[in-house]
Amino acid sequence: MSKKLLLKDAHIEGIRYFETYRKQGGYTAAEKALKMTPDEILEEVKASGLRGRGGAGFPTGMKWSFLAKPEGVPRHLVVNADESEPGTFKDRYLMEFLPHLLIEGMLISSFTLGSNVSYIYIRGEYSWIPDILEEAIEEAKAAGFLGKNILGTGFDCEIYVQRGGGAYICGEETALLESLEGKRGNPRLKPPFPAVKGLWERPTVVNNVESIAAIVPIIDITGAEYAKIGVGRSTGTKLISACGNINKPGVYEIDMTITVEEFIYSDEYCGGIANGKKLKACIPGGSSVPIVPANLLLRTVNGEPRYMNYESLADGGFATGTMMGSGGFIVLDEDQCIVEHTMTLARFYHHESCGQCTPCREGTGWMHKILKKIEKGEGKMEDIDLLWDIQRKIEGNTICPLGDAAAWPVAAAIRHFRDEFEWHVKNPELSQTQNYGLAHY
Ligand code: SF4
């Protein structure tokens, strides 16, 4: 059984309220941290090996150490709660059921970074969560854990919740900052990075909800102890939101030493494929990461078991591996049509492109049109090569990672499931009435 650090108290009734959270030992990590110096806390975070849980997996301690500290210029912590990546809903779970874990993590992080005004930017579709967060902020303030002169340390901290308007692109950190400033959420060119010029051109750290929540157990048990959980550079625990054709969709906390096979088939986690079907493929890190067929998902090309951690999932690069990404684990059974699935994703990315760069603005729409054509049985063999060519021209040629996020699913689908694309082209009549998966199994 995986060790639980974040969700250990999630089952306790009333844990979303201060009184119950406090009774369970809540805010003791904050009390401990506020007796340390910001540099000491930073060293603990570095020692923990925590990697950003939003998708990129960049070391959090290193990110914090890049924060510029010019004299007299305010600094900010911004929590990215935009969580719009299809298949990902673990931050929603944390905010809905354990809001004080996030607030406590924010207090410790704000103290470390010197942020007196910190923000939570939350996606508009999570319409009921801002009230939960604001209530938790008020409770923490009433108990002296936010506001002026927190616990007599002289440190002041306010936290504000800002609702987004429902644009996927506002999960990209610079688009988020633009939106937080009241502007259209267009990603900025980098450099300068937010650590130097972020919110209102002030040094800013943008971190995912889960990353900030993880600061609480790190301070609680120490960075060194946190680093002992997991394996290699995949330290600590990770939240996975599992969905698709499985028996037990939900949010699970894993310690990154379990195999993918165990995660899918064990009753402790996904409980196997629904309706007794066979596993066909999986997207383990949110819709932007490459899809992998069952044979490469359960084992690497060397026949080694594939593990639920950053390194093992990526083993073999994009040719045979994938990425941990945001931890949005989407499972597809044998009945699913990969062409239809890829077309749905292409439509999403085209709709969500902000339109600033040509390869993304035009390429995503072009890919969607071609995929629609193939899926309807109106495509030609050369369309598959054209699709491959378009995704290659998008990847790496855009301002922000949305371009890559749109290209990778198409590339992986063609790489691993070209036969399905060809079936649609060769069987125009069948592909209008049948799903490839259902027709083949
Ligand atoms: Fe906008 Fe797409 Fe360019 Fe990102 S890659 S800046 S979403 S057009």
Short mmCIF file of C-alpha atoms and ligand atoms in Angstrom, two decimals:
data_model
loop_
_atom_site.label_atom_id
_atom_site.label_comp_id
_atom_site.label_asym_id
_atom_site.label_seq_id
_atom_site.Cartn_x
_atom_site.Cartn_y
_atom_site.Cartn_z
CA MET A 1 0.00 0.00 0.00
CA SER A 2 1.30 3.44 -0.93
CA LYS A 3 2.19 5.83 1.86
CA LYS A 4 -0.26 8.71 2.19
CA LEU A 5 0.99 12.20 2.88
CA LEU A 6 -1.57 14.48 1.25
CA LEU A 7 -4.76 12.43 1.48
CA LYS A 8 -4.12 10.73 4.82
CA ASP A 9 -6.93 12.72 6.50
CA ALA A 10 -9.21 13.08 3.47
CA HIS A 11 -11.69 10.54 4.88
CA ILE A 12 -12.22 12.45 8.14
CA GLU A 13 -15.59 14.11 8.34
CA GLY A 14 -15.35 17.89 8.54
CA ILE A 15 -11.66 17.98 7.57
CA ARG A 16 -12.36 20.89 5.26
CA TYR A 17 -13.03 23.08 8.34
CA PHE A 18 -10.29 24.65 10.42
CA GLU A 19 -11.29 23.12 13.73
CA THR A 20 -11.13 19.52 12.49
CA TYR A 21 -8.02 20.14 10.39
CA ARG A 22 -6.28 21.67 13.40
CA LYS A 23 -7.29 18.74 15.63
CA GLN A 24 -5.59 16.41 13.15
CA GLY A 25 -2.33 18.33 13.52
CA GLY A 26 -3.06 20.95 10.89
CA TYR A 27 -0.93 24.14 10.90
CA THR A 28 1.79 22.53 13.05
CA ALA A 29 4.04 22.49 9.97
CA ALA A 30 3.34 26.22 9.55
CA GLU A 31 4.20 26.84 13.21
CA LYS A 32 7.44 24.90 12.73
CA ALA A 33 8.28 26.72 9.49
CA LEU A 34 7.69 30.17 10.91
CA LYS A 35 10.38 29.46 13.51
CA MET A 36 12.86 28.66 10.71
CA THR A 37 14.51 31.11 8.33
CA PRO A 38 13.31 31.27 4.71
CA ASP A 39 16.69 29.88 3.61
CA GLU A 40 16.33 26.90 5.95
CA ILE A 41 12.88 26.13 4.52
CA LEU A 42 14.24 26.45 0.98
CA GLU A 43 16.96 23.92 1.83
CA GLU A 44 14.31 21.48 3.10
CA VAL A 45 12.33 21.85 -0.14
CA LYS A 46 15.49 21.31 -2.19
CA ALA A 47 16.41 18.27 -0.09
CA SER A 48 12.94 16.79 -0.63
CA GLY A 49 13.53 16.56 -4.38
CA LEU A 50 9.91 17.70 -4.93
CA ARG A 51 9.18 18.16 -8.62
CA GLY A 52 6.39 20.45 -9.82
CA ARG A 53 3.15 18.49 -9.88
CA GLY A 54 1.47 20.55 -12.60
CA GLY A 55 3.01 18.65 -15.49
CA ALA A 56 6.54 19.83 -16.25
CA GLY A 57 8.12 18.15 -13.23
CA PHE A 58 10.66 20.96 -12.67
CA PRO A 59 12.33 20.84 -9.22
CA THR A 60 10.36 23.16 -6.94
CA GLY A 61 13.31 24.12 -4.73
CA MET A 62 15.34 25.16 -7.77
CA LYS A 63 12.41 27.18 -9.12
CA TRP A 64 12.13 29.00 -5.81
CA SER A 65 15.86 29.73 -5.75
CA PHE A 66 15.55 31.56 -9.11
CA LEU A 67 13.21 34.17 -7.59
CA ALA A 68 14.75 37.62 -8.00
CA LYS A 69 14.87 39.73 -4.84
CA PRO A 70 15.47 43.35 -5.83
CA GLU A 71 15.34 45.75 -2.90
CA GLY A 72 11.92 47.32 -2.30
CA VAL A 73 10.05 45.33 -4.98
CA PRO A 74 7.17 43.13 -3.74
CA ARG A 75 7.24 39.45 -4.67
CA HIS A 76 4.30 37.13 -5.20
CA LEU A 77 3.32 33.51 -4.95
CA VAL A 78 0.60 32.52 -7.40
CA VAL A 79 -1.01 29.10 -7.11
CA ASN A 80 -2.04 27.68 -10.45
CA ALA A 81 -5.43 26.07 -9.82
CA ASP A 82 -6.51 26.32 -13.45
CA GLU A 83 -6.38 22.53 -13.88
CA SER A 84 -7.90 22.42 -17.36
CA GLU A 85 -5.88 19.51 -18.73
CA PRO A 86 -8.40 16.90 -19.89
CA GLY A 87 -8.38 13.89 -17.58
CA THR A 88 -6.94 15.83 -14.63
CA PHE A 89 -8.98 16.53 -11.51
CA LYS A 90 -6.67 15.89 -8.56
CA ASP A 91 -6.24 19.57 -7.62
CA ARG A 92 -10.02 19.95 -7.54
CA TYR A 93 -10.14 17.09 -5.03
CA LEU A 94 -7.47 18.72 -2.83
CA MET A 95 -9.17 22.12 -2.87
CA GLU A 96 -12.65 20.72 -2.32
CA PHE A 97 -11.84 18.35 0.53
CA LEU A 98 -8.58 19.65 2.03
CA PRO A 99 -8.58 23.43 1.47
CA HIS A 100 -6.57 24.07 4.64
CA LEU A 101 -3.74 21.87 3.37
CA LEU A 102 -3.38 24.26 0.44
CA ILE A 103 -3.71 27.37 2.64
CA GLU A 104 -1.10 26.02 5.09
CA GLY A 105 1.22 25.18 2.19
CA MET A 106 0.70 28.67 0.82
CA LEU A 107 1.50 30.27 4.17
CA ILE A 108 4.79 28.36 4.44
CA SER A 109 5.67 29.03 0.79
CA SER A 110 4.73 32.73 1.00
CA PHE A 111 6.92 33.12 4.08
CA THR A 112 9.82 31.41 2.31
CA LEU A 113 9.48 33.49 -0.84
CA GLY A 114 8.69 36.77 0.91
CA SER A 115 5.23 37.11 -0.62
CA ASN A 116 2.89 39.25 1.47
CA VAL A 117 0.09 39.00 -1.08
CA SER A 118 -0.46 35.58 -2.68
CA TYR A 119 -3.09 34.40 -5.11
CA ILE A 120 -5.00 31.28 -6.10
CA TYR A 121 -6.03 31.45 -9.76
CA ILE A 122 -8.81 28.92 -10.24
CA ARG A 123 -10.54 27.80 -13.41
CA GLY A 124 -14.01 29.25 -13.91
CA GLU A 125 -15.63 25.84 -14.29
CA TYR A 126 -14.78 24.98 -10.67
CA SER A 127 -17.57 27.36 -9.73
CA TRP A 128 -18.29 25.96 -6.25
CA ILE A 129 -14.68 25.79 -5.04
CA PRO A 130 -13.79 29.49 -4.56
CA ASP A 131 -16.39 29.68 -1.77
CA ILE A 132 -14.75 26.70 -0.03
CA LEU A 133 -11.32 28.32 -0.36
CA GLU A 134 -12.52 31.73 0.78
CA GLU A 135 -14.17 30.20 3.83
CA ALA A 136 -10.91 28.39 4.68
CA ILE A 137 -8.96 31.64 4.23
CA GLU A 138 -11.33 33.45 6.61
CA GLU A 139 -11.02 30.64 9.17
CA ALA A 140 -7.21 30.69 8.96
CA LYS A 141 -7.23 34.45 9.33
CA ALA A 142 -9.52 34.31 12.37
CA ALA A 143 -7.11 31.81 13.96
CA GLY A 144 -4.11 34.07 13.33
CA PHE A 145 -2.54 32.03 10.51
CA LEU A 146 -3.12 34.73 7.88
CA GLY A 147 -3.29 38.51 8.00
CA LYS A 148 -0.99 40.80 9.97
CA ASN A 149 1.91 39.71 12.16
CA ILE A 150 1.22 35.98 11.81
CA LEU A 151 1.98 34.12 15.07
CA GLY A 152 3.88 37.20 16.29
CA THR A 153 6.60 36.78 13.67
CA GLY A 154 6.07 40.17 12.03
CA PHE A 155 5.20 38.40 8.76
CA ASP A 156 2.03 39.58 7.01
CA CYS A 157 0.24 37.50 4.40
CA GLU A 158 -3.05 37.84 2.56
CA ILE A 159 -4.40 35.25 0.11
CA TYR A 160 -6.89 36.12 -2.61
CA VAL A 161 -8.85 33.78 -4.87
CA GLN A 162 -9.28 34.82 -8.51
CA ARG A 163 -11.67 32.98 -10.84
CA GLY A 164 -10.61 32.42 -14.43
CA GLY A 165 -12.98 32.64 -17.37
CA GLY A 166 -12.68 29.02 -18.49
CA ALA A 167 -9.80 29.20 -20.99
CA TYR A 168 -7.42 26.23 -21.09
CA ILE A 169 -4.53 28.49 -22.07
CA CYS A 170 -4.74 30.29 -18.72
CA GLY A 171 -3.13 27.21 -17.17
CA GLU A 172 0.09 28.29 -18.92
CA GLU A 173 1.84 30.35 -16.26
CA THR A 174 2.39 33.57 -18.23
CA ALA A 175 -1.14 33.51 -19.71
CA LEU A 176 -2.38 33.01 -16.16
CA LEU A 177 -0.46 36.08 -15.02
CA GLU A 178 -1.89 38.15 -17.89
CA SER A 179 -5.37 37.03 -16.93
CA LEU A 180 -4.73 37.74 -13.25
CA GLU A 181 -3.72 41.27 -14.28
CA GLY A 182 -7.14 41.62 -15.94
CA LYS A 183 -5.99 41.16 -19.52
CA ARG A 184 -6.69 38.57 -22.22
CA GLY A 185 -4.87 35.36 -21.31
CA ASN A 186 -2.20 35.38 -24.00
CA PRO A 187 1.08 33.63 -23.12
CA ARG A 188 4.13 35.90 -22.89
CA LEU A 189 7.42 35.36 -24.64
CA LYS A 190 10.07 34.03 -22.26
CA PRO A 191 12.54 35.30 -21.12
CA PRO A 192 11.97 37.21 -18.96
CA PHE A 193 10.67 34.41 -16.77
CA PRO A 194 8.08 35.09 -14.04
CA ALA A 195 10.79 34.63 -11.38
CA VAL A 196 12.23 37.92 -12.66
CA LYS A 197 9.21 39.68 -14.18
CA GLY A 198 5.93 38.06 -13.30
CA LEU A 199 2.74 39.50 -11.89
CA TRP A 200 2.74 43.27 -12.53
CA GLU A 201 6.39 42.85 -13.58
CA ARG A 202 7.29 41.77 -10.05
CA PRO A 203 9.25 38.60 -9.24
CA THR A 204 6.70 35.78 -9.04
CA VAL A 205 6.66 32.06 -8.38
CA VAL A 206 3.80 30.16 -10.02
CA ASN A 207 3.23 26.69 -8.57
CA ASN A 208 0.59 24.04 -8.96
CA VAL A 209 -1.89 23.30 -6.12
CA GLU A 210 -0.46 19.85 -5.37
CA SER A 211 3.12 21.16 -5.29
CA ILE A 212 2.21 23.76 -2.68
CA ALA A 213 0.15 21.27 -0.63
CA ALA A 214 3.21 18.95 -0.60
CA ILE A 215 5.23 21.62 1.21
CA VAL A 216 3.26 20.82 4.40
CA PRO A 217 4.43 17.18 4.77
CA ILE A 218 7.93 18.18 3.64
CA ILE A 219 8.24 20.58 6.58
CA ASP A 220 6.46 18.14 8.84
CA ILE A 221 8.72 15.13 8.24
CA THR A 222 11.76 17.01 6.79
CA GLY A 223 12.95 17.12 3.21
CA ALA A 224 15.37 14.24 3.75
CA GLU A 225 12.59 11.91 4.95
CA TYR A 226 10.31 12.99 2.11
CA ALA A 227 13.08 12.16 -0.36
CA LYS A 228 13.27 8.59 1.00
CA ILE A 229 9.70 7.97 -0.25
CA GLY A 230 9.49 7.02 -3.90
CA VAL A 231 12.40 6.14 -6.13
CA GLY A 232 15.29 7.99 -7.81
CA ARG A 233 14.28 11.51 -8.81
CA SER A 234 10.61 10.64 -8.34
CA THR A 235 10.47 11.46 -4.65
CA GLY A 236 7.50 11.75 -2.33
CA THR A 237 3.96 10.89 -3.29
CA LYS A 238 1.94 11.83 -6.37
CA LEU A 239 -1.77 12.29 -6.84
CA ILE A 240 -3.21 10.52 -9.86
CA SER A 241 -6.70 11.19 -11.19
CA ALA A 242 -7.77 8.02 -12.95
CA CYS A 243 -10.62 7.94 -15.46
CA GLY A 244 -11.82 6.23 -18.62
CA ASN A 245 -12.71 2.54 -19.00
CA ILE A 246 -11.80 1.41 -15.49
CA ASN A 247 -13.82 0.00 -12.63
CA LYS A 248 -12.81 2.58 -10.05
CA PRO A 249 -12.25 6.08 -11.38
CA GLY A 250 -11.04 8.52 -8.74
CA VAL A 251 -8.10 10.33 -7.17
CA TYR A 252 -5.31 8.14 -5.76
CA GLU A 253 -2.12 8.96 -3.89
CA ILE A 254 0.76 6.74 -4.94
CA ASP A 255 4.37 6.64 -3.81
CA MET A 256 5.77 6.12 -7.33
CA THR A 257 7.22 2.68 -6.64
CA ILE A 258 4.20 0.74 -7.95
CA THR A 259 4.00 -0.61 -11.47
CA VAL A 260 1.51 0.65 -14.05
CA GLU A 261 0.03 -2.85 -14.13
CA GLU A 262 -0.58 -2.78 -10.39
CA PHE A 263 -2.14 0.67 -10.63
CA ILE A 264 -4.59 -0.40 -13.34
CA TYR A 265 -5.51 -3.85 -12.09
CA SER A 266 -5.21 -3.72 -8.31
CA ASP A 267 -8.41 -3.21 -6.28
CA GLU A 268 -6.60 -0.58 -4.25
CA TYR A 269 -6.50 1.66 -7.32
CA CYS A 270 -8.35 1.40 -10.67
CA GLY A 271 -9.71 -2.11 -10.06
CA GLY A 272 -9.15 -3.33 -13.63
CA ILE A 273 -10.77 -2.56 -16.96
CA ALA A 274 -14.54 -2.04 -16.83
CA ASN A 275 -16.96 -4.67 -18.19
CA GLY A 276 -14.22 -7.31 -18.40
CA LYS A 277 -12.72 -5.68 -21.50
CA LYS A 278 -9.07 -5.68 -22.50
CA LEU A 279 -6.75 -2.73 -22.05
CA LYS A 280 -5.95 -1.04 -25.36
CA ALA A 281 -4.00 2.09 -24.48
CA CYS A 282 -3.50 4.77 -21.90
CA ILE A 283 -2.63 8.45 -21.64
CA PRO A 284 -1.01 8.60 -18.21
CA GLY A 285 -0.38 12.32 -17.74
CA GLY A 286 -3.31 14.33 -19.09
CA SER A 287 -4.37 14.63 -22.73
CA SER A 288 -1.18 16.42 -23.85
CA VAL A 289 1.19 13.53 -23.27
CA PRO A 290 1.71 10.75 -25.81
CA ILE A 291 -0.75 7.86 -25.82
CA VAL A 292 0.90 4.45 -25.35
CA PRO A 293 -0.47 1.07 -26.40
CA ALA A 294 -1.01 -1.58 -23.72
CA ASN A 295 2.15 -3.59 -24.52
CA LEU A 296 4.41 -0.54 -24.07
CA LEU A 297 2.41 0.75 -21.16
CA LEU A 298 2.87 -2.28 -18.94
CA ARG A 299 6.46 -3.01 -19.97
CA THR A 300 9.29 -1.04 -21.50
CA VAL A 301 10.89 -2.22 -24.77
CA ASN A 302 13.50 -4.01 -22.66
CA GLY A 303 10.79 -6.08 -21.01
CA GLU A 304 11.18 -4.30 -17.67
CA PRO A 305 7.97 -3.51 -15.76
CA ARG A 306 6.94 0.09 -16.29
CA TYR A 307 6.53 2.03 -13.06
CA MET A 308 4.28 4.92 -12.15
CA ASN A 309 7.08 7.47 -11.92
CA TYR A 310 8.64 10.23 -14.00
CA GLU A 311 11.60 8.23 -15.31
CA SER A 312 9.97 4.88 -16.01
CA LEU A 313 6.95 6.34 -17.83
CA ALA A 314 9.31 8.31 -20.07
CA ASP A 315 11.60 5.33 -20.71
CA GLY A 316 12.41 5.10 -24.40
CA GLY A 317 11.48 8.72 -25.12
CA PHE A 318 8.42 9.51 -27.19
CA ALA A 319 9.03 6.51 -29.45
CA THR A 320 8.11 3.98 -26.78
CA GLY A 321 7.43 5.98 -23.63
CA THR A 322 5.26 8.82 -22.44
CA MET A 323 5.23 11.23 -19.50
CA MET A 324 3.94 11.51 -15.95
CA GLY A 325 2.61 14.98 -16.88
CA SER A 326 -0.21 16.19 -14.67
CA GLY A 327 -1.12 12.69 -13.45
CA GLY A 328 -4.38 12.63 -15.42
CA PHE A 329 -4.51 8.88 -16.13
CA ILE A 330 -6.93 8.14 -19.02
CA VAL A 331 -7.54 4.47 -19.77
CA LEU A 332 -8.95 3.24 -23.10
CA ASP A 333 -10.37 -0.24 -23.57
CA GLU A 334 -10.35 -2.40 -26.69
CA ASP A 335 -13.60 -0.89 -28.03
CA GLN A 336 -12.21 2.62 -28.36
CA CYS A 337 -11.35 4.16 -31.73
CA ILE A 338 -8.01 5.94 -31.61
CA VAL A 339 -8.79 8.10 -34.66
CA GLU A 340 -11.99 9.38 -33.08
CA HIS A 341 -10.24 9.91 -29.79
CA THR A 342 -7.39 11.85 -31.45
CA MET A 343 -9.88 13.93 -33.42
CA THR A 344 -11.67 14.90 -30.20
CA LEU A 345 -8.38 16.04 -28.69
CA ALA A 346 -7.44 17.97 -31.86
CA ARG A 347 -10.77 19.81 -31.75
CA PHE A 348 -10.09 20.72 -28.13
CA TYR A 349 -6.62 22.16 -28.81
CA HIS A 350 -7.83 24.06 -31.85
CA HIS A 351 -10.63 25.58 -29.80
CA GLU A 352 -8.26 26.51 -26.98
CA SER A 353 -5.42 27.98 -29.09
CA CYS A 354 -5.05 31.67 -28.24
CA GLY A 355 -4.20 32.35 -31.88
CA GLN A 356 -0.95 34.28 -31.34
CA CYS A 357 1.31 31.99 -33.38
CA THR A 358 0.59 30.69 -36.84
CA PRO A 359 1.72 27.05 -36.45
CA CYS A 360 -0.61 26.60 -33.49
CA ARG A 361 -3.53 28.73 -34.68
CA GLU A 362 -3.61 27.26 -38.20
CA GLY A 363 -2.01 23.87 -37.57
CA THR A 364 -4.40 22.76 -34.84
CA GLY A 365 -7.40 23.56 -37.02
CA TRP A 366 -5.84 21.85 -40.01
CA MET A 367 -5.13 18.70 -37.99
CA HIS A 368 -8.68 18.67 -36.69
CA LYS A 369 -10.12 18.97 -40.22
CA ILE A 370 -7.98 16.11 -41.55
CA LEU A 371 -8.76 13.88 -38.60
CA LYS A 372 -12.46 14.56 -39.05
CA LYS A 373 -12.16 13.62 -42.70
CA ILE A 374 -10.33 10.37 -41.94
CA GLU A 375 -12.70 9.45 -39.15
CA LYS A 376 -15.71 9.93 -41.42
CA GLY A 377 -14.15 7.64 -44.03
CA GLU A 378 -13.42 10.50 -46.42
CA GLY A 379 -9.64 10.53 -46.03
CA LYS A 380 -6.83 9.42 -48.32
CA MET A 381 -3.61 7.59 -47.43
CA GLU A 382 -1.59 10.77 -48.07
CA ASP A 383 -3.68 12.57 -45.43
CA ILE A 384 -2.02 10.43 -42.77
CA ASP A 385 1.42 11.60 -43.93
CA LEU A 386 0.17 15.17 -44.15
CA LEU A 387 -1.06 14.92 -40.59
CA TRP A 388 2.35 13.66 -39.50
CA ASP A 389 4.02 16.52 -41.33
CA ILE A 390 1.77 19.19 -39.79
CA GLN A 391 2.33 18.02 -36.22
CA ARG A 392 6.09 18.06 -36.79
CA LYS A 393 5.91 21.64 -38.01
CA ILE A 394 3.95 22.73 -34.94
CA GLU A 395 6.18 21.06 -32.33
CA GLY A 396 8.84 23.40 -30.97
CA ASN A 397 7.77 26.32 -33.16
CA THR A 398 5.36 28.14 -30.91
CA ILE A 399 5.42 30.65 -28.07
CA CYS A 400 3.97 28.34 -25.45
CA PRO A 401 3.67 24.58 -24.94
CA LEU A 402 0.08 24.37 -26.22
CA GLY A 403 1.52 23.82 -29.68
CA ASP A 404 3.51 20.79 -28.46
CA ALA A 405 0.52 19.60 -26.45
CA ALA A 406 -1.55 19.58 -29.65
CA ALA A 407 1.16 17.90 -31.73
CA TRP A 408 2.20 15.06 -29.40
CA PRO A 409 -1.15 13.22 -29.21
CA VAL A 410 -1.37 13.19 -33.02
CA ALA A 411 2.22 12.01 -33.41
CA ALA A 412 1.82 9.22 -30.86
CA ALA A 413 -1.51 8.07 -32.32
CA ILE A 414 0.00 7.74 -35.81
CA ARG A 415 3.21 6.19 -34.49
CA HIS A 416 1.44 3.46 -32.52
CA PHE A 417 -1.91 3.06 -34.27
CA ARG A 418 -1.27 3.77 -37.94
CA ASP A 419 -3.25 0.66 -38.86
CA GLU A 420 -6.39 2.27 -37.45
CA PHE A 421 -5.92 5.37 -39.58
CA GLU A 422 -5.37 3.16 -42.64
CA TRP A 423 -8.47 1.08 -41.80
CA HIS A 424 -10.61 4.23 -41.93
CA VAL A 425 -9.15 5.17 -45.31
CA LYS A 426 -9.53 1.66 -46.76
CA ASN A 427 -13.03 1.12 -45.37
CA PRO A 428 -14.91 4.35 -46.04
CA GLU A 429 -18.35 2.79 -45.72
CA LEU A 430 -17.58 0.82 -42.59
CA SER A 431 -15.89 3.75 -40.90
CA GLN A 432 -19.07 5.82 -41.29
CA THR A 433 -21.11 3.29 -39.39
CA GLN A 434 -18.63 1.48 -37.17
CA ASN A 435 -16.05 2.26 -34.59
CA TYR A 436 -12.64 0.73 -35.39
CA GLY A 437 -12.38 -0.81 -31.95
CA LEU A 438 -15.80 -2.44 -32.05
CA ALA A 439 -15.16 -3.69 -35.58
CA HIS A 440 -11.95 -5.43 -34.59
CA TYR A 441 -12.52 -7.09 -31.25
FE1 SF4 B 1 -1.23 30.82 -28.32
FE2 SF4 B 1 -0.94 28.38 -29.37
FE3 SF4 B 1 0.98 30.17 -29.60
FE4 SF4 B 1 0.45 29.12 -27.19
S1 SF4 B 1 1.24 28.02 -28.97
S2 SF4 B 1 0.87 31.26 -27.66
S3 SF4 B 1 -1.78 28.88 -27.37
S4 SF4 B 1 -1.09 30.31 -30.49
#
